[in-house]
């Protein structure tokens, strides 16, 4: 990377892609339990399905820094653990295993066979495994196939052979599967087309006659080579193969799925064929043929079946009947193939059937679904069709078969897993007036699309919410004896008294507990084996198990202002600034330490840590004073209350808590002092367990109110509940053990405490105003909460109302019947009984029709109504293409909604009969739209923007300025500024940045006096732009359809010349350079994030954070680019990244630097996702890198975490 780059960005992923391209099932942990491994872009994730709760939880997710093209699971004979084979773009085959003890993936083998990158002749596109785990075949889209033999050595370790070639030139592969042949030589079935003759024949006749063949490749284990065993022509439309069980379980062979038919094929057996049933209904085209897009085979004891899914989402159950011998036992010969309608689920990229009776659907778009089987569809009244009625020859005609789709009967949805794929547009805005903005995005396709609001926070489940007689100040829970499993009392402190509630079946007030009820309470603690302590302003009350009460009164004219307790120690601070310390004696009574310790100021808060395992006391007492300091005092008998260390703070501390928490640096647990300040800042600092020194302070702003801290436990780990204007939870990330501080998606609380009872073993109790709330936190893995509002069609773009919290979306779907056409068909005379039923489109999709468009405009209210308020359907086969909110100066700055549409649009080649620009007026604070007029254009407008009180429109290659007239828009100015098609517009002042669909961006200046648009800078690289934004007046950031992000800057001189006063004649007459503008843009930064950017904007994500670039990707990715401020930081992260490339090499064998430079060498960018893998390294590797960087491990981890927490989540 050129270090001369003057600008550096740090790239981070906030939410990894959610689209699943591959899903496989296996026992990867080596236990009886099955796990699901999914690939999303470059991420490999392992999920654990929980059959008892019907949920799926993510165990581990890792970025492999390479494109995962295919996955397969295999198991060596006689073992009980599955391994994972990855086919990626690294030109290598990778075999990994999941190590449950360390919760990580471990790479076992990495064999190089070709160049890197996704190429048509380099294997990696297709992968098949022999069912007995003896060999795997990895193939390319054309020509090359390699077979690797898998075995184990004497140490029972997995071994892999050198590759055996099965190449055939000029052959295209369409599908590949391993045959089930028992323990005979492994056989792989391939769908191939040989195009040798098509290449030589210019007339095209050979292409029309070309055949697709099913080919068997056999690996001869004795001779150790691969032979082409059998080849037979199949239906030319065949696109998919499924393995049929063999050996003792079935006849072996494959199912070949093609257009409108499914055929069973096997060597030395005749073929059997059934058609794919078509939907019947008034709105369905009876001639439309379906094909199979996904399928799964499931074996049960003595039986097996297939579930195949058509492109509508309908599942069909396919079974094979075998010929029986005289004893009624099935032989290996097939009698017939049977098919029947099963149910309808979303269109899947993969289906997985679990042994526990669940079906996992990795959806192509929208949420992934987890279903439970109710029954297997054997006893319903759906018609079953078999192969006896249909010819096996693919060329012979047959009559199609039909079925009526119905609501699901056989499977029942138990969980829907959030997925934002495809994500088409995004806006970051603060509409709820919280301290941090929210992310609003449109995603999904067809009727399963949605408008989503994403908010940073943890999900909280409310258990109890009850009103109290007056407003309490604090709340505690306590056990009665040390060995109790659950809490017995909830103690509430009011200004003038204390209320004790007992926890049982119900929660009710008790009075005979020994607690002083006439005074407020400062602390409650279960002490020793079976005693209780109550600290109140006038003394300490020690309640013994036999209800005897010992009272320690405060010296005269003083009161207790702060207190802290643990199960053996008590420390209180008096109003005079003295600290009194007590320790429990052997007989269970509290003994006061002889001397009081005078502090320099008034004590505001105290904290004793928990007593460590096997010790009799906590070593340290932390004291916070109003002179903005925290002191650590020793509690050692030899040096009691002596000063150990001191830390100065920016404001007075309002809360302290000493706690041991898991730590990623040391790998074990570390003692921390958590500090909350009156200014609302939270600090976490490491407390040395021997010397009491404080080091490595990390800060975070929580909110404007003073911070209060409480020790709680979540998922069995200690956590800190921090309360300010919002409630936050500080915890260790389950995967990386990094410390996370995340707000709770909950009402702001004033006080909190841990809560444990039979009904809720791990919860919290808190006070909000006059209410007592009991709640629990179930999931720590996901810290972005989603709220979703369903939309009608695929959303394309959306825009926000300039004043009110409302959004306007445009949605359109191609080859889909519009509402009016659908009504016409349903109301026609020819509809017979049973055909007129309309099914819910979110489950069954919309009826399809070639050349038709369905499109609408929605008003969405995500804040108050949380729904869509108005839907305007477009008629006459029009489809909305773009939208903008524009205020027109000619209408005294009133804002109108402008929508561009196209009529009879064909996507490829790009044609249309006309385009229109609709104008709508906002009514009732934007909640309703009123149509004003529409203006016809020659082509559909593809970009609209408000510009100096007028409308700027990109129509084809022309840039136009319109003003609003009474009957239609008035064209004021136009210029042809790009060569192909305008797809985006951005503006600042009188400068306009125009994106072309394939020729990057052009800077245009508008000269108002001459009414002229003049392009003055363009780019040297042809970028296929998908989104842009202006970073500053000279710089634009954008993304292209190949998955790159870039920043371009206009030369200073050209920028100044363009803005000179005058006619702009000097720009018009300046000499063109290579048929373009006179000047060129300079590339500042370039990066390949491996997702197609669909939106990019400059914004902030956290309160008080810096400006960053937030981008969203098509597969559901949310990413940020953070600018570096100092050169020193750049050098540090560059060196760290360099070390990590060597020490933490990508899992699938791709070179990290080459991967991030897929199309253009990476420039001015540092990969934060790679840097964050530092905390997952082994300790000695961490120490080694730290030594090279001349820093401590803690310092490096702090720098990495600060880069994220200062600007994002």
CSV table of N, CA and C in Angstrom, one decimal, residues 953-1088:
chain,number,residue,atom,x,y,z
A,953,UNK,N,-33.5,16.4,-12.5
A,953,UNK,CA,-33.9,15.1,-12.9
A,953,UNK,C,-32.9,14.5,-13.8
A,954,UNK,N,-32.6,13.2,-13.6
A,954,UNK,CA,-31.7,12.5,-14.6
A,954,UNK,C,-32.6,11.6,-15.4
A,955,UNK,N,-32.7,12.0,-16.7
A,955,UNK,CA,-33.6,11.2,-17.6
A,955,UNK,C,-32.7,10.7,-18.7
A,956,UNK,N,-32.5,9.3,-18.7
A,956,UNK,CA,-31.5,8.7,-19.7
A,956,UNK,C,-30.1,9.3,-19.4
A,957,UNK,N,-29.5,9.9,-20.5
A,957,UNK,CA,-28.2,10.5,-20.4
A,957,UNK,C,-28.3,12.0,-20.0
A,958,UNK,N,-29.5,12.6,-20.0
A,958,UNK,CA,-29.7,14.0,-19.8
A,958,UNK,C,-29.9,14.4,-18.4
A,959,UNK,N,-29.3,15.5,-18.0
A,959,UNK,CA,-29.6,16.1,-16.7
A,959,UNK,C,-30.5,17.3,-17.0
A,960,UNK,N,-31.6,17.4,-16.2
A,960,UNK,CA,-32.6,18.5,-16.5
A,960,UNK,C,-32.9,19.2,-15.2
A,961,UNK,N,-33.2,20.5,-15.4
A,961,UNK,CA,-33.8,21.3,-14.2
A,961,UNK,C,-35.2,21.6,-14.6
A,962,UNK,N,-36.1,21.2,-13.7
A,962,UNK,CA,-37.6,21.5,-13.9
A,962,UNK,C,-38.1,22.5,-12.8
A,963,UNK,N,-39.1,23.3,-13.2
A,963,UNK,CA,-39.8,24.0,-12.2
A,963,UNK,C,-41.3,23.6,-12.2
A,964,UNK,N,-42.0,23.9,-11.1
A,964,UNK,CA,-43.4,23.4,-11.0
A,964,UNK,C,-44.4,24.4,-11.7
A,965,UNK,N,-45.1,23.9,-12.6
A,965,UNK,CA,-46.2,24.7,-13.3
A,965,UNK,C,-47.5,24.2,-12.8
A,966,UNK,N,-48.6,24.8,-13.3
A,966,UNK,CA,-49.9,24.5,-12.8
A,966,UNK,C,-50.4,23.1,-13.4
A,967,UNK,N,-50.1,22.9,-14.7
A,967,UNK,CA,-50.6,21.7,-15.3
A,967,UNK,C,-49.5,20.6,-15.4
A,968,UNK,N,-48.3,21.0,-15.5
A,968,UNK,CA,-47.2,20.1,-15.5
A,968,UNK,C,-45.9,20.7,-15.1
A,969,UNK,N,-44.8,20.0,-15.1
A,969,UNK,CA,-43.4,20.5,-14.8
A,969,UNK,C,-42.9,21.3,-16.0
A,970,UNK,N,-42.2,22.4,-15.8
A,970,UNK,CA,-41.6,23.2,-16.9
A,970,UNK,C,-40.1,23.0,-17.0
A,971,UNK,N,-39.7,22.6,-18.2
A,971,UNK,CA,-38.2,22.3,-18.3
A,971,UNK,C,-37.5,23.6,-18.4
A,972,UNK,N,-36.5,23.8,-17.6
A,972,UNK,CA,-35.8,25.1,-17.6
A,972,UNK,C,-34.4,25.0,-18.2
A,973,UNK,N,-33.8,23.8,-18.1
A,973,UNK,CA,-32.4,23.7,-18.6
A,973,UNK,C,-32.1,22.3,-18.8
A,974,UNK,N,-31.2,21.9,-19.7
A,974,UNK,CA,-30.8,20.5,-19.8
A,974,UNK,C,-29.5,20.4,-20.5
A,975,UNK,N,-28.8,19.3,-20.2
A,975,UNK,CA,-27.5,19.1,-20.8
A,975,UNK,C,-27.2,17.6,-20.7
A,976,UNK,N,-26.5,17.1,-21.7
A,976,UNK,CA,-26.1,15.7,-21.7
A,976,UNK,C,-24.7,15.6,-21.1
A,977,UNK,N,-24.7,15.0,-19.9
A,977,UNK,CA,-23.4,15.0,-19.1
A,977,UNK,C,-22.8,13.7,-18.9
A,978,UNK,N,-23.5,12.6,-19.2
A,978,UNK,CA,-22.9,11.2,-19.0
A,978,UNK,C,-23.2,10.4,-20.3
A,979,UNK,N,-22.3,9.4,-20.5
A,979,UNK,CA,-22.5,8.6,-21.8
A,979,UNK,C,-23.6,7.6,-21.8
A,980,UNK,N,-24.0,7.0,-20.6
A,980,UNK,CA,-24.9,5.9,-20.7
A,980,UNK,C,-26.3,6.1,-20.0
A,981,UNK,N,-26.3,6.3,-18.7
A,981,UNK,CA,-27.5,6.5,-18.0
A,981,UNK,C,-27.2,7.1,-16.6
A,982,UNK,N,-28.0,8.1,-16.2
A,982,UNK,CA,-27.8,8.7,-14.9
A,982,UNK,C,-28.4,7.9,-13.8
A,983,UNK,N,-27.7,7.4,-12.8
A,983,UNK,CA,-28.3,6.6,-11.8
A,983,UNK,C,-28.3,7.3,-10.4
A,984,UNK,N,-27.6,8.4,-10.2
A,984,UNK,CA,-27.6,9.0,-8.9
A,984,UNK,C,-27.2,10.5,-9.0
A,985,UNK,N,-27.7,11.3,-8.1
A,985,UNK,CA,-27.4,12.7,-8.0
A,985,UNK,C,-27.1,13.1,-6.6
A,986,UNK,N,-26.1,14.0,-6.4
A,986,UNK,CA,-25.8,14.6,-5.1
A,986,UNK,C,-25.5,16.0,-5.4
A,987,UNK,N,-25.8,16.9,-4.4
A,987,UNK,CA,-25.5,18.3,-4.7
A,987,UNK,C,-25.0,19.1,-3.4
A,988,UNK,N,-24.2,20.1,-3.6
A,988,UNK,CA,-23.8,21.0,-2.6
A,988,UNK,C,-23.6,22.4,-3.3
A,989,UNK,N,-24.2,23.4,-2.8
A,989,UNK,CA,-24.1,24.7,-3.5
A,989,UNK,C,-24.6,24.6,-4.9
A,990,UNK,N,-23.8,25.1,-5.9
A,990,UNK,CA,-24.2,24.9,-7.3
A,990,UNK,C,-23.5,23.8,-8.0
A,991,UNK,N,-22.8,22.9,-7.2
A,991,UNK,CA,-22.1,21.8,-7.7
A,991,UNK,C,-23.0,20.5,-7.7
A,992,UNK,N,-23.0,19.8,-8.7
A,992,UNK,CA,-23.8,18.6,-8.8
A,992,UNK,C,-22.9,17.4,-9.1
A,993,UNK,N,-23.0,16.3,-8.4
A,993,UNK,CA,-22.3,15.1,-8.7
A,993,UNK,C,-23.2,14.1,-9.3
A,994,UNK,N,-22.9,13.7,-10.6
A,994,UNK,CA,-23.8,12.8,-11.4
A,994,UNK,C,-23.1,11.5,-11.5
A,995,UNK,N,-23.9,10.4,-11.1
A,995,UNK,CA,-23.3,9.0,-11.3
A,995,UNK,C,-23.9,8.4,-12.6
A,996,UNK,N,-23.0,7.8,-13.3
A,996,UNK,CA,-23.4,7.1,-14.5
A,996,UNK,C,-23.4,5.6,-14.2
A,997,UNK,N,-24.3,4.9,-14.9
A,997,UNK,CA,-24.4,3.4,-14.6
A,997,UNK,C,-23.1,2.7,-14.7
A,998,UNK,N,-22.3,3.1,-15.7
A,998,UNK,CA,-21.0,2.3,-15.8
A,998,UNK,C,-19.8,3.2,-16.1
A,999,UNK,N,-19.9,4.5,-16.0
A,999,UNK,CA,-18.8,5.3,-16.3
A,999,UNK,C,-18.5,6.3,-15.1
A,1000,UNK,N,-18.5,5.7,-13.9
A,1000,UNK,CA,-18.2,6.5,-12.7
A,1000,UNK,C,-19.0,7.7,-12.5
A,1001,UNK,N,-18.3,8.8,-11.9
A,1001,UNK,CA,-19.1,10.0,-11.6
A,1001,UNK,C,-18.5,11.2,-12.3
A,1002,UNK,N,-19.3,12.2,-12.5
A,1002,UNK,CA,-19.0,13.5,-13.2
A,1002,UNK,C,-19.4,14.6,-12.3
A,1003,UNK,N,-18.5,15.6,-12.1
A,1003,UNK,CA,-18.8,16.8,-11.4
A,1003,UNK,C,-19.3,17.8,-12.4
A,1004,UNK,N,-20.5,18.4,-12.1
A,1004,UNK,CA,-21.2,19.4,-13.0
A,1004,UNK,C,-21.4,20.7,-12.2
A,1005,UNK,N,-21.2,21.8,-12.8
A,1005,UNK,CA,-21.5,23.1,-12.2
A,1005,UNK,C,-22.7,23.7,-12.9
A,1006,UNK,N,-23.6,24.3,-12.1
A,1006,UNK,CA,-24.7,25.0,-12.7
A,1006,UNK,C,-24.5,26.5,-12.6
A,1007,UNK,N,-24.5,27.2,-13.8
A,1007,UNK,CA,-24.3,28.7,-13.9
A,1007,UNK,C,-25.7,29.3,-14.0
A,1008,UNK,N,-26.1,30.0,-12.9
A,1008,UNK,CA,-27.5,30.5,-12.8
A,1008,UNK,C,-27.8,31.5,-13.9
A,1009,UNK,N,-26.8,32.5,-14.0
A,1009,UNK,CA,-27.1,33.6,-15.0
A,1009,UNK,C,-27.3,33.1,-16.4
A,1010,UNK,N,-26.4,32.2,-16.8
A,1010,UNK,CA,-26.5,31.7,-18.2
A,1010,UNK,C,-27.4,30.5,-18.3
A,1011,UNK,N,-27.9,30.0,-17.1
A,1011,UNK,CA,-28.8,28.8,-17.1
A,1011,UNK,C,-28.1,27.7,-17.8
A,1012,UNK,N,-26.9,27.4,-17.4
A,1012,UNK,CA,-26.1,26.3,-18.1
A,1012,UNK,C,-25.6,25.3,-17.1
A,1013,UNK,N,-25.6,24.0,-17.6
A,1013,UNK,CA,-25.0,22.9,-16.8
A,1013,UNK,C,-23.7,22.5,-17.5
A,1014,UNK,N,-22.5,22.6,-16.8
A,1014,UNK,CA,-21.2,22.4,-17.4
A,1014,UNK,C,-20.5,21.3,-16.6
A,1015,UNK,N,-20.2,20.1,-17.3
A,1015,UNK,CA,-19.4,19.1,-16.6
A,1015,UNK,C,-17.9,19.6,-16.6
A,1016,UNK,N,-17.2,19.5,-15.5
A,1016,UNK,CA,-15.8,20.0,-15.4
A,1016,UNK,C,-14.8,18.9,-14.9
A,1017,UNK,N,-15.2,17.9,-14.3
A,1017,UNK,CA,-14.3,16.8,-13.8
A,1017,UNK,C,-14.9,15.5,-14.0
A,1018,UNK,N,-14.2,14.5,-14.5
A,1018,UNK,CA,-14.7,13.1,-14.5
A,1018,UNK,C,-13.6,12.1,-14.2
A,1019,UNK,N,-13.9,10.8,-14.3
A,1019,UNK,CA,-13.0,9.8,-13.7
A,1019,UNK,C,-12.3,9.1,-14.8
A,1020,UNK,N,-11.1,8.4,-14.4
A,1020,UNK,CA,-10.4,7.6,-15.4
A,1020,UNK,C,-10.8,6.2,-15.4
A,1021,UNK,N,-11.5,5.7,-14.4
A,1021,UNK,CA,-11.9,4.3,-14.3
A,1021,UNK,C,-13.4,4.2,-14.5
A,1022,UNK,N,-13.8,3.1,-15.3
A,1022,UNK,CA,-15.2,2.9,-15.5
A,1022,UNK,C,-15.8,2.2,-14.3
A,1023,UNK,N,-16.4,2.9,-13.4
A,1023,UNK,CA,-17.0,2.3,-12.2
A,1023,UNK,C,-18.5,2.2,-12.4
A,1024,UNK,N,-19.0,1.0,-12.1
A,1024,UNK,CA,-20.5,0.7,-12.2
A,1024,UNK,C,-21.1,1.2,-10.9
A,1025,UNK,N,-21.5,2.5,-10.9
A,1025,UNK,CA,-21.9,3.1,-9.6
A,1025,UNK,C,-23.2,2.6,-9.1
A,1026,UNK,N,-23.3,2.2,-7.8
A,1026,UNK,CA,-24.6,1.9,-7.2
A,1026,UNK,C,-25.0,2.9,-6.2
A,1027,UNK,N,-24.1,3.6,-5.5
A,1027,UNK,CA,-24.5,4.7,-4.6
A,1027,UNK,C,-23.4,5.6,-4.4
A,1028,UNK,N,-23.7,6.9,-4.1
A,1028,UNK,CA,-22.6,7.9,-3.8
A,1028,UNK,C,-23.1,8.8,-2.7
A,1029,UNK,N,-22.2,9.5,-2.1
A,1029,UNK,CA,-22.5,10.6,-1.2
A,1029,UNK,C,-21.4,11.6,-1.2
A,1030,UNK,N,-21.6,12.9,-0.9
A,1030,UNK,CA,-20.6,13.9,-0.8
A,1030,UNK,C,-20.0,13.9,0.6
A,1031,UNK,N,-18.7,13.7,0.7
A,1031,UNK,CA,-18.0,13.7,2.0
A,1031,UNK,C,-17.7,15.1,2.4
A,1032,UNK,N,-17.2,15.9,1.4
A,1032,UNK,CA,-17.1,17.3,1.6
A,1032,UNK,C,-17.2,17.9,0.2
A,1033,UNK,N,-16.9,19.2,0.1
A,1033,UNK,CA,-17.2,19.9,-1.2
A,1033,UNK,C,-16.4,19.3,-2.4
A,1034,UNK,N,-15.2,18.8,-2.1
A,1034,UNK,CA,-14.4,18.3,-3.1
A,1034,UNK,C,-14.5,16.7,-3.3
A,1035,UNK,N,-14.9,16.1,-2.2
A,1035,UNK,CA,-14.7,14.6,-2.2
A,1035,UNK,C,-16.1,13.9,-2.2
A,1036,UNK,N,-16.1,12.8,-3.0
A,1036,UNK,CA,-17.3,11.9,-3.0
A,1036,UNK,C,-16.9,10.5,-2.7
A,1037,UNK,N,-17.8,9.8,-2.0
A,1037,UNK,CA,-17.5,8.4,-1.6
A,1037,UNK,C,-18.6,7.6,-2.3
A,1038,UNK,N,-18.3,6.4,-2.7
A,1038,UNK,CA,-19.4,5.6,-3.4
A,1038,UNK,C,-19.0,4.1,-3.4
A,1039,UNK,N,-19.9,3.4,-4.0
A,1039,UNK,CA,-19.7,1.9,-4.2
A,1039,UNK,C,-20.1,1.5,-5.6
A,1040,UNK,N,-19.6,0.4,-6.0
A,1040,UNK,CA,-20.0,-0.1,-7.3
A,1040,UNK,C,-20.5,-1.5,-7.3
A,1041,UNK,N,-21.1,-2.0,-8.4
A,1041,UNK,CA,-21.8,-3.3,-8.4
A,1041,UNK,C,-20.9,-4.5,-8.3
A,1042,UNK,N,-19.6,-4.3,-8.3
A,1042,UNK,CA,-18.6,-5.4,-8.1
A,1042,UNK,C,-18.2,-5.5,-6.6
A,1043,UNK,N,-18.8,-4.7,-5.8
A,1043,UNK,CA,-18.5,-4.8,-4.4
A,1043,UNK,C,-17.3,-4.0,-3.9
A,1044,UNK,N,-17.0,-2.8,-4.5
A,1044,UNK,CA,-15.9,-2.0,-4.1
A,1044,UNK,C,-16.5,-0.7,-3.4
A,1045,UNK,N,-15.7,-0.2,-2.5
A,1045,UNK,CA,-15.9,1.1,-1.9
A,1045,UNK,C,-14.8,2.0,-2.3
A,1046,UNK,N,-15.1,3.3,-2.6
A,1046,UNK,CA,-14.0,4.2,-3.0
A,1046,UNK,C,-14.3,5.7,-2.6
A,1047,UNK,N,-13.2,6.4,-2.5
A,1047,UNK,CA,-13.3,7.9,-2.3
A,1047,UNK,C,-12.6,8.6,-3.4
A,1048,UNK,N,-13.2,9.5,-4.0
A,1048,UNK,CA,-12.6,10.3,-5.1
A,1048,UNK,C,-12.6,11.8,-4.8
A,1049,UNK,N,-11.5,12.4,-5.2
A,1049,UNK,CA,-11.4,13.9,-4.8
A,1049,UNK,C,-11.1,14.7,-6.1
A,1050,UNK,N,-11.8,15.8,-6.2
A,1050,UNK,CA,-11.6,16.7,-7.3
A,1050,UNK,C,-10.3,17.6,-7.0
A,1051,UNK,N,-9.5,17.8,-8.1
A,1051,UNK,CA,-8.3,18.6,-7.9
A,1051,UNK,C,-8.6,20.0,-7.4
A,1052,UNK,N,-7.9,20.6,-6.5
A,1052,UNK,CA,-8.2,21.9,-5.9
A,1052,UNK,C,-8.3,23.0,-6.9
A,1053,UNK,N,-7.4,23.0,-7.9
A,1053,UNK,CA,-7.4,24.0,-8.9
A,1053,UNK,C,-8.7,24.0,-9.8
A,1054,UNK,N,-9.1,22.8,-10.2
A,1054,UNK,CA,-10.3,22.6,-11.0
A,1054,UNK,C,-11.5,23.0,-10.3
A,1055,UNK,N,-11.5,22.7,-8.9
A,1055,UNK,CA,-12.6,23.0,-8.1
A,1055,UNK,C,-12.8,24.5,-8.0
A,1056,UNK,N,-11.7,25.2,-7.8
A,1056,UNK,CA,-11.8,26.7,-7.7
A,1056,UNK,C,-12.2,27.4,-9.0
A,1057,UNK,N,-11.6,26.9,-10.1
A,1057,UNK,CA,-12.0,27.4,-11.4
A,1057,UNK,C,-13.4,27.3,-11.7
A,1058,UNK,N,-14.0,26.2,-11.3
A,1058,UNK,CA,-15.4,25.9,-11.6
A,1058,UNK,C,-16.3,26.9,-10.9
A,1059,UNK,N,-15.9,27.3,-9.7
A,1059,UNK,CA,-16.7,28.2,-8.9
A,1059,UNK,C,-16.4,29.7,-9.1
A,1060,UNK,N,-15.5,30.0,-10.0
A,1060,UNK,CA,-15.3,31.4,-10.3
A,1060,UNK,C,-16.5,32.1,-10.8
A,1061,UNK,N,-16.7,33.4,-10.5
A,1061,UNK,CA,-17.8,34.1,-11.0
A,1061,UNK,C,-17.7,34.3,-12.5
A,1062,UNK,N,-18.8,34.6,-13.1
A,1062,UNK,CA,-18.8,34.8,-14.6
A,1062,UNK,C,-19.6,33.7,-15.3
A,1063,UNK,N,-19.4,33.7,-16.6
A,1063,UNK,CA,-20.4,32.9,-17.4
A,1063,UNK,C,-20.0,31.5,-17.5
A,1064,UNK,N,-18.8,31.1,-17.1
A,1064,UNK,CA,-18.5,29.7,-17.2
A,1064,UNK,C,-18.0,29.4,-18.6
A,1065,UNK,N,-17.7,30.4,-19.4
A,1065,UNK,CA,-17.2,30.2,-20.8
A,1065,UNK,C,-15.9,29.6,-20.8
A,1066,UNK,N,-15.1,29.9,-19.8
A,1066,UNK,CA,-13.7,29.3,-19.7
A,1066,UNK,C,-13.8,27.8,-19.5
A,1067,UNK,N,-14.9,27.4,-18.9
A,1067,UNK,CA,-15.1,25.9,-18.7
A,1067,UNK,C,-15.5,25.3,-20.0
A,1068,UNK,N,-16.4,25.9,-20.7
A,1068,UNK,CA,-17.0,25.3,-21.9
A,1068,UNK,C,-15.9,25.2,-22.9
A,1069,UNK,N,-15.1,26.2,-23.0
A,1069,UNK,CA,-14.1,26.2,-24.1
A,1069,UNK,C,-12.8,25.6,-23.8
A,1070,UNK,N,-12.6,25.1,-22.5
A,1070,UNK,CA,-11.4,24.5,-22.1
A,1070,UNK,C,-11.3,23.2,-22.9
A,1071,UNK,N,-10.0,22.8,-23.2
A,1071,UNK,CA,-9.8,21.7,-24.1
A,1071,UNK,C,-10.3,20.4,-23.5
A,1072,UNK,N,-11.1,19.6,-24.2
A,1072,UNK,CA,-11.5,18.3,-23.6
A,1072,UNK,C,-10.3,17.3,-23.6
A,1073,UNK,N,-10.4,16.3,-22.7
A,1073,UNK,CA,-9.3,15.4,-22.6
A,1073,UNK,C,-9.9,14.0,-22.8
A,1074,UNK,N,-9.5,13.3,-23.9
A,1074,UNK,CA,-10.1,12.0,-24.3
A,1074,UNK,C,-11.6,12.0,-24.3
A,1075,UNK,N,-12.2,12.9,-25.0
A,1075,UNK,CA,-13.7,13.0,-25.2
A,1075,UNK,C,-14.4,13.2,-23.9
A,1076,UNK,N,-13.7,13.6,-22.8
A,1076,UNK,CA,-14.4,13.8,-21.6
A,1076,UNK,C,-14.2,15.2,-21.1
A,1077,UNK,N,-14.4,15.4,-19.8
A,1077,UNK,CA,-14.2,16.7,-19.2
A,1077,UNK,C,-12.7,17.0,-19.2
A,1078,UNK,N,-12.4,18.3,-19.0
A,1078,UNK,CA,-11.0,18.7,-19.0
A,1078,UNK,C,-10.1,18.2,-17.9
A,1079,UNK,N,-10.7,17.9,-16.7
A,1079,UNK,CA,-9.9,17.4,-15.5
A,1079,UNK,C,-10.3,16.0,-15.1
A,1080,UNK,N,-9.4,15.5,-14.2
A,1080,UNK,CA,-9.7,14.1,-13.8
A,1080,UNK,C,-9.7,14.1,-12.2
A,1081,UNK,N,-10.5,13.1,-11.7
A,1081,UNK,CA,-10.6,12.9,-10.3
A,1081,UNK,C,-9.5,12.1,-9.8
A,1082,UNK,N,-9.0,12.3,-8.5
A,1082,UNK,CA,-8.0,11.5,-7.9
A,1082,UNK,C,-8.5,10.5,-7.0
A,1083,UNK,N,-8.0,9.3,-7.0
A,1083,UNK,CA,-8.5,8.2,-6.1
A,1083,UNK,C,-7.8,8.4,-4.8
A,1084,UNK,N,-8.6,8.5,-3.7
A,1084,UNK,CA,-8.1,8.7,-2.4
A,1084,UNK,C,-8.0,7.3,-1.6
A,1085,UNK,N,-9.1,6.6,-1.7
A,1085,UNK,CA,-9.2,5.3,-0.9
A,1085,UNK,C,-9.9,4.3,-1.8
A,1086,UNK,N,-9.5,3.0,-1.6
A,1086,UNK,CA,-10.2,2.0,-2.3
A,1086,UNK,C,-10.2,0.7,-1.5
A,1087,UNK,N,-11.3,-0.1,-1.5
A,1087,UNK,CA,-11.4,-1.2,-0.6
A,1087,UNK,C,-12.5,-2.2,-1.1
A,1088,UNK,N,-12.3,-3.5,-0.9
A,1088,UNK,CA,-13.2,-4.5,-1.4
A,1088,UNK,C,-13.9,-5.1,-0.1
